[in-house]
Each structure stands twice: as C-alpha cells, then as structure tokens.
XYZ file of C-alpha atoms in Angstrom:
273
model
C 9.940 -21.126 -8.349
C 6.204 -22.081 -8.649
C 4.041 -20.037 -6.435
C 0.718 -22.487 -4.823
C -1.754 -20.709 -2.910
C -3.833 -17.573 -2.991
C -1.607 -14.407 -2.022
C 0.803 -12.979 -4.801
C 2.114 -9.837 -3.748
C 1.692 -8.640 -7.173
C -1.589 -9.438 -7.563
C -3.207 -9.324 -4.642
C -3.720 -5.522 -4.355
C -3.602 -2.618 -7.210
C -0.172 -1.475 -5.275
C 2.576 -3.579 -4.623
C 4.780 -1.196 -2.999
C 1.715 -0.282 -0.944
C 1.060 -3.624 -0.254
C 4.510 -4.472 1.351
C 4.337 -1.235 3.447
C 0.754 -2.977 4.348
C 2.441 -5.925 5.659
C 4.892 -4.124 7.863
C 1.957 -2.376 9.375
C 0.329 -5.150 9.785
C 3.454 -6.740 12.096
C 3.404 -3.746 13.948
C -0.461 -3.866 15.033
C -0.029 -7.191 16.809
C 3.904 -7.338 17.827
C 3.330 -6.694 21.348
C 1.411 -9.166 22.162
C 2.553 -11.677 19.349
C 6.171 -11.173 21.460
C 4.656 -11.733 24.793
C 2.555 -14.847 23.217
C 6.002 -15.875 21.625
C 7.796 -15.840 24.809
C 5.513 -17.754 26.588
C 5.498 -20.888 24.224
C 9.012 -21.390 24.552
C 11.202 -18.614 21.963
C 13.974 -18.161 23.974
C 17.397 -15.647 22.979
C 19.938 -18.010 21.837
C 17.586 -20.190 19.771
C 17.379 -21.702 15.848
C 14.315 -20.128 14.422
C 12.537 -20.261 11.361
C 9.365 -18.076 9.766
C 8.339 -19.580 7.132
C 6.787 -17.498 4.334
C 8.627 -14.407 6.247
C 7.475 -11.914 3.361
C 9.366 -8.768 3.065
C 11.204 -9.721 6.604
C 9.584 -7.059 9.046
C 8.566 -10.289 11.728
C 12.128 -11.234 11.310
C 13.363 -7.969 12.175
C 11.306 -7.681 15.073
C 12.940 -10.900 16.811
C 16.663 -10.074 15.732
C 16.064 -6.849 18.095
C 14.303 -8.437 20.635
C 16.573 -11.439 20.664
C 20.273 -10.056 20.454
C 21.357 -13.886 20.397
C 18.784 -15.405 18.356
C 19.748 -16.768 14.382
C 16.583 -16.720 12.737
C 16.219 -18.053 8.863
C 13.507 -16.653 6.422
C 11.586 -18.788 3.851
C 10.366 -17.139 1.290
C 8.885 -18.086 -2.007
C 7.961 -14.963 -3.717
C 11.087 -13.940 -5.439
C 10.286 -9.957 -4.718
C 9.821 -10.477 -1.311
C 12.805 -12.525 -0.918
C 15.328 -10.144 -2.447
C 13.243 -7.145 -0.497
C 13.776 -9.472 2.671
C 17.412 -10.345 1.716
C 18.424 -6.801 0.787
C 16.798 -4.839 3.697
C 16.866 -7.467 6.931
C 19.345 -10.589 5.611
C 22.597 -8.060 4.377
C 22.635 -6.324 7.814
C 22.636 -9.036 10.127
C 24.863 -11.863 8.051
C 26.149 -13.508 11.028
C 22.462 -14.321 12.563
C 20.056 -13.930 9.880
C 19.569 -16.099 6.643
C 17.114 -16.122 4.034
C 16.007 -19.365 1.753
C 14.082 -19.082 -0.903
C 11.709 -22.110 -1.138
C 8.475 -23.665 -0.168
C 6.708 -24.173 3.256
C 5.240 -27.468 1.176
C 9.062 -29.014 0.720
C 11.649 -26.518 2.525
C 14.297 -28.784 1.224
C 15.849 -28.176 4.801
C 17.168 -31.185 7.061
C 14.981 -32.934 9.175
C 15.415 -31.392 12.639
C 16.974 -28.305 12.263
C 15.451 -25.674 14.819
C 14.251 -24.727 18.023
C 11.089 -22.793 17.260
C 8.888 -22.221 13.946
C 6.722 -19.454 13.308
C 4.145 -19.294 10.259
C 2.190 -16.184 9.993
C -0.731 -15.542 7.925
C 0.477 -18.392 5.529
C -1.716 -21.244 5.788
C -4.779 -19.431 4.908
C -3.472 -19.037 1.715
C -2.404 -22.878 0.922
C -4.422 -25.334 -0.625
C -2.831 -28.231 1.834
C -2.549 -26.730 5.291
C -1.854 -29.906 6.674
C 0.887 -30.497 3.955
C 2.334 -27.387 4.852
C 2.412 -28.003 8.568
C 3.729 -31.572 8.626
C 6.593 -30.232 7.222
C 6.923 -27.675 9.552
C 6.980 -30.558 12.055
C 9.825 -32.427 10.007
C 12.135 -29.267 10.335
C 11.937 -29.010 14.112
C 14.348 -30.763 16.298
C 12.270 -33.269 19.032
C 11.004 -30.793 21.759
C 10.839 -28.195 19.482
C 7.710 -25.696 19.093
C 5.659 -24.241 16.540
C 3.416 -20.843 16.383
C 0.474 -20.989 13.432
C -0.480 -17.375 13.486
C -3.610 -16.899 10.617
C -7.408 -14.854 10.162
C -10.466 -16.301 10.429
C -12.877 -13.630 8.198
C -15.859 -14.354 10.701
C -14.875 -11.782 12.188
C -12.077 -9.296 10.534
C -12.246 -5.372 11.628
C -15.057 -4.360 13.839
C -15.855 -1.144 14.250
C -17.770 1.836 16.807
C -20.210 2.799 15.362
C -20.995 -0.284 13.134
C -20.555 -0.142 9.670
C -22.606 -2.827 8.333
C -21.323 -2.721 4.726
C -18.238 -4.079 6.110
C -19.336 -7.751 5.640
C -19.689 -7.328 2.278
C -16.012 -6.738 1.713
C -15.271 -9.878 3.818
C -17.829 -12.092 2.061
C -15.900 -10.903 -1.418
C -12.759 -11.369 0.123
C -13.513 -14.751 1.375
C -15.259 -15.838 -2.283
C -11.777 -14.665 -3.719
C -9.554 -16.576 -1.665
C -11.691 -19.382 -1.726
C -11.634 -19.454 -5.473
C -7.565 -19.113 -5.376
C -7.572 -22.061 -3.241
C -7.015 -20.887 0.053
C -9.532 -20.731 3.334
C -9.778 -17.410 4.851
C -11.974 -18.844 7.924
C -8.485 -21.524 9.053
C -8.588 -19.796 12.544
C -10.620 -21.507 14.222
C -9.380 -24.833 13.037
C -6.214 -24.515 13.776
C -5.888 -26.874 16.793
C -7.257 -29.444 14.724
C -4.780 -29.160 12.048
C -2.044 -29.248 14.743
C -3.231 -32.126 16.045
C -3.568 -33.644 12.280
C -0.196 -32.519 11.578
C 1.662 -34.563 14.477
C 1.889 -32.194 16.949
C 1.452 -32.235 21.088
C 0.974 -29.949 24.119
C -1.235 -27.589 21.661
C -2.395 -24.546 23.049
C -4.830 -21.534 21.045
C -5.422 -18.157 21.824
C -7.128 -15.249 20.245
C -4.768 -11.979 20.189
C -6.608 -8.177 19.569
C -5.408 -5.218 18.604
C -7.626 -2.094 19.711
C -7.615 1.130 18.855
C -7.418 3.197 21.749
C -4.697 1.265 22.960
C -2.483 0.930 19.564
C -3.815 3.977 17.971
C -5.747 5.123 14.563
C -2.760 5.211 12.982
C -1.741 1.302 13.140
C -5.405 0.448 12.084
C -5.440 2.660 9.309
C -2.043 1.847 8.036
C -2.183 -2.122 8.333
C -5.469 -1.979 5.905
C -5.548 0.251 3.445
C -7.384 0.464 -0.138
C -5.546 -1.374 -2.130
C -7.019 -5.169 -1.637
C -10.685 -3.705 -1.583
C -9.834 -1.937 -4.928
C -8.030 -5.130 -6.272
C -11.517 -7.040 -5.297
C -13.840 -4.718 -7.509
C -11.751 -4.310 -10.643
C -11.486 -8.615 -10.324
C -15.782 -8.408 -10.035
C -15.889 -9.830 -6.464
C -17.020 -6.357 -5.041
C -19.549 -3.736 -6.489
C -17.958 -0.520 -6.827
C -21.060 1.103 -5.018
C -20.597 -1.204 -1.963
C -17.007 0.394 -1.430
C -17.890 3.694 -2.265
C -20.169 3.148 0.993
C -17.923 1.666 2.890
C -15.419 4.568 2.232
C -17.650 7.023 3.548
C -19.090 5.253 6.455
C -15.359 4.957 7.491
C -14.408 8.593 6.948
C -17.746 9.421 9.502
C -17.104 6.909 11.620
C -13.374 7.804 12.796
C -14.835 11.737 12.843
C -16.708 10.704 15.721
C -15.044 11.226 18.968
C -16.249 7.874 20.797
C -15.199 5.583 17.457
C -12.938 2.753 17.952
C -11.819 -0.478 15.638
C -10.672 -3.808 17.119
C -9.010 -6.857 15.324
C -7.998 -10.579 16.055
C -5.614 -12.963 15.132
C -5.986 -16.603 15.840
C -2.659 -18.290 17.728
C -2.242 -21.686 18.076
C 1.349 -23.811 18.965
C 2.482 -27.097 19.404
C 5.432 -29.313 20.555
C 7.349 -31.903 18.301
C 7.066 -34.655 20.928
C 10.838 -36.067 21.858
C-alpha cells in the first residue's frame, strides 16, 4: 500500500527498532492523563473503538487493559508496523482486538461503525488533515466521538536549565516535515479542523508530561538520538549544533534542580445525531 505523509518508520530515524521502542515510550509519557482525558470525552468499557494509524499497537494495548470489555480495531498503513502490531497486540486478544491495514484518507470501513475514534500523532504527518478527519467522521456512528491527539513544535521539550540550542533541532525538524508534506505546528489548529471536518461539541486541551512527576527515565526514553541523527546525515541539522546539544543535555540532567516538561495538544468532537 502507498504510504502519503511525512513519517516512515524506516526512514524517519537511523534505527528502526529504536524507533518503535521510541514510540512505546512515547505512549507511556502521556497515558495517564491521555486515559483520564479519554474517559472524560465519552470512551466508555464496552465500546467500538478505532485508532487510526495505531503504529506498532502500544495505545491499543493500553485500552484493552484498561477496558476489559472494550473491542478496539487498529489501522495501520505501514506494513512493519502492522505485522509488529498484529503479531505482538492483535494474536493475543483475537476475540476483542483487530487490526486493518489501510489508510486514515479511505479506511474502506462502513459508514458508521464505532463508538469512539482516536488519532494520535497522525495528522501532523498528512498532507490533507481535513481529508483525513472527515473520514474519521464518516466511520463514527451519530453521537459518536473523536480524540485528535498531535505536536505543535512551538514548543516541543523544555528544559531547567535552558538549553537554547534546542530550537535549532525543532526549526530542522519542522523544515523536514514541512518539506515531506506534513505540518509539525497542527496543534493549535486543531479545533478549527474539527470544526472544518463536520464535527460538534469540540473541546481542546493541552496535556504535560513533567519530569519530576513521570521521571528521567520516560523523558529520556520517549526521545532519543535517532531522529536528531537522521536530521544531520539528511543536511537539515549541522553536526556541530547536535554535538552541543548533546552536551548541554548530559550537564543539564547532572544538575540536581534540572527538570524537562512536554505537551501534547487534545482536541475531540461529536458526530452530531
């Protein structure tokens, strides 16, 4: 299948396997709130749900052992994480877990089939976010609700004491993603594009993650080297610029008073009945 958009798990950093261990972390950093935020827009035990672009599955997991009763479907369209989604989360729960492989653009999936939709960190990387959300609409049944879950690379990783060089990796990720057709900035404009996309009753919040509440370890394990690496050998980054940023880092989480905080932009929305 045809892959649109500007994340490629093999491409995107100079590890894959890294890279999906990456994305797991990253799920963790944010679940307890995300499930909390989740809760409160309407996911109930019991439901249909649907994450589309579900990646290697890790999200998925989360609400099949938070949700004893829930049947959640995957869509994937990267062929290695689908079979690493299908193989590791999909084979172990048969009877309420399913994984498609297909596009958020045209799911191929009947008009009205489930409860609640979750898209995570997707529509940054699409060329037609409003494409890609209409359709999400089309899938829910009347009533139904919808969780957009993306970045906005304003603001990414902030960190005590500052390290200044860190905009500099944003700016280069942002001028790579830009030039692969996505928009690394969609957070803030989600409402908008909820609104554009047929939907009601929208709501938006921003959700943190700090690091003397979730730990060093969840910060350093949901960021890694690998996409900063992937950014200089593509010419997006000078090789000096990291080497500076890897060494403010190393002195900044030696110092006892150092912390990191990070945000994720929420927004969800009702298929009107």
């Amino acid at each position: 299948m045809t892959q649109t958009g500007s994340y490629h798990v093999e491409t995107i950093a100079s590890n894959m396997e890294a890279e999906i261990e990456r994305l797991k972390s990253q799920v963790d950093l944010f679940w307890d709130k995300e499930g909390k935020h989740y809760i409160e827009y309407g996911l109930k035990d019991g439901m249909s749900v649907i994450e589309l672009g579900s990646g290697p599955g890790y999200l998925l997991e989360k609400l099949l052992v938070t949700f004893p009763h829930i049947h959640v479907t995957g869509l994937e369209i990267d062929p290695i994480l689908f079979n690493y989604a299908n193989a590791n989360v999909a084979s172990h729960e048969a009877d309420r877990c399913q994984m498609v492989e297909g596009s958020i653009m045209d799911t191929k999936l009947n008009e009205g089939s489930f409860d609640f939709a979750i898209t995570r960190l997707v529509l940054e990387h699409l060329p037609d976010p409003i494409g890609a959300i209409k359709e999400v609409f089309r899938i829910l049944k009347p009533g139904g609700k919808a969780v957009f879950i993306d970045n906005d690379f304003e603001m990414h990783i902030m960190t005590h004491p500052h390290i200044f060089e860190l905009r500099a990796l944003y700016d280069a990720y942002c001028e790579s993603r830009y030039a692969e057709g996505g928009n690394p900035k969609i957070g803030r404009e989600l409402p908008r594009l909820l609104k554009q996309g047929g939907f009601s009753k929208i709501d938006f919040e921003v959700i943190s993650a700090h690091s003397d509440i979730v730990g060093d370890e969840k910060f350093f394990k949901s960021e890694g080297i690998g996409i900063p690496s992937k950014l200089v050998q593509d010419g997006f980054l000078p090789s000096k610029v990291l080497g500076e940023i890897s060494m403010k880092w190393r002195n900044m989480i030696r110092k006892d008073d150092h912390s990191m905080v990070r945000q994720l932009y929420m927004a969800s929305g009702e298929k009107p009945q």
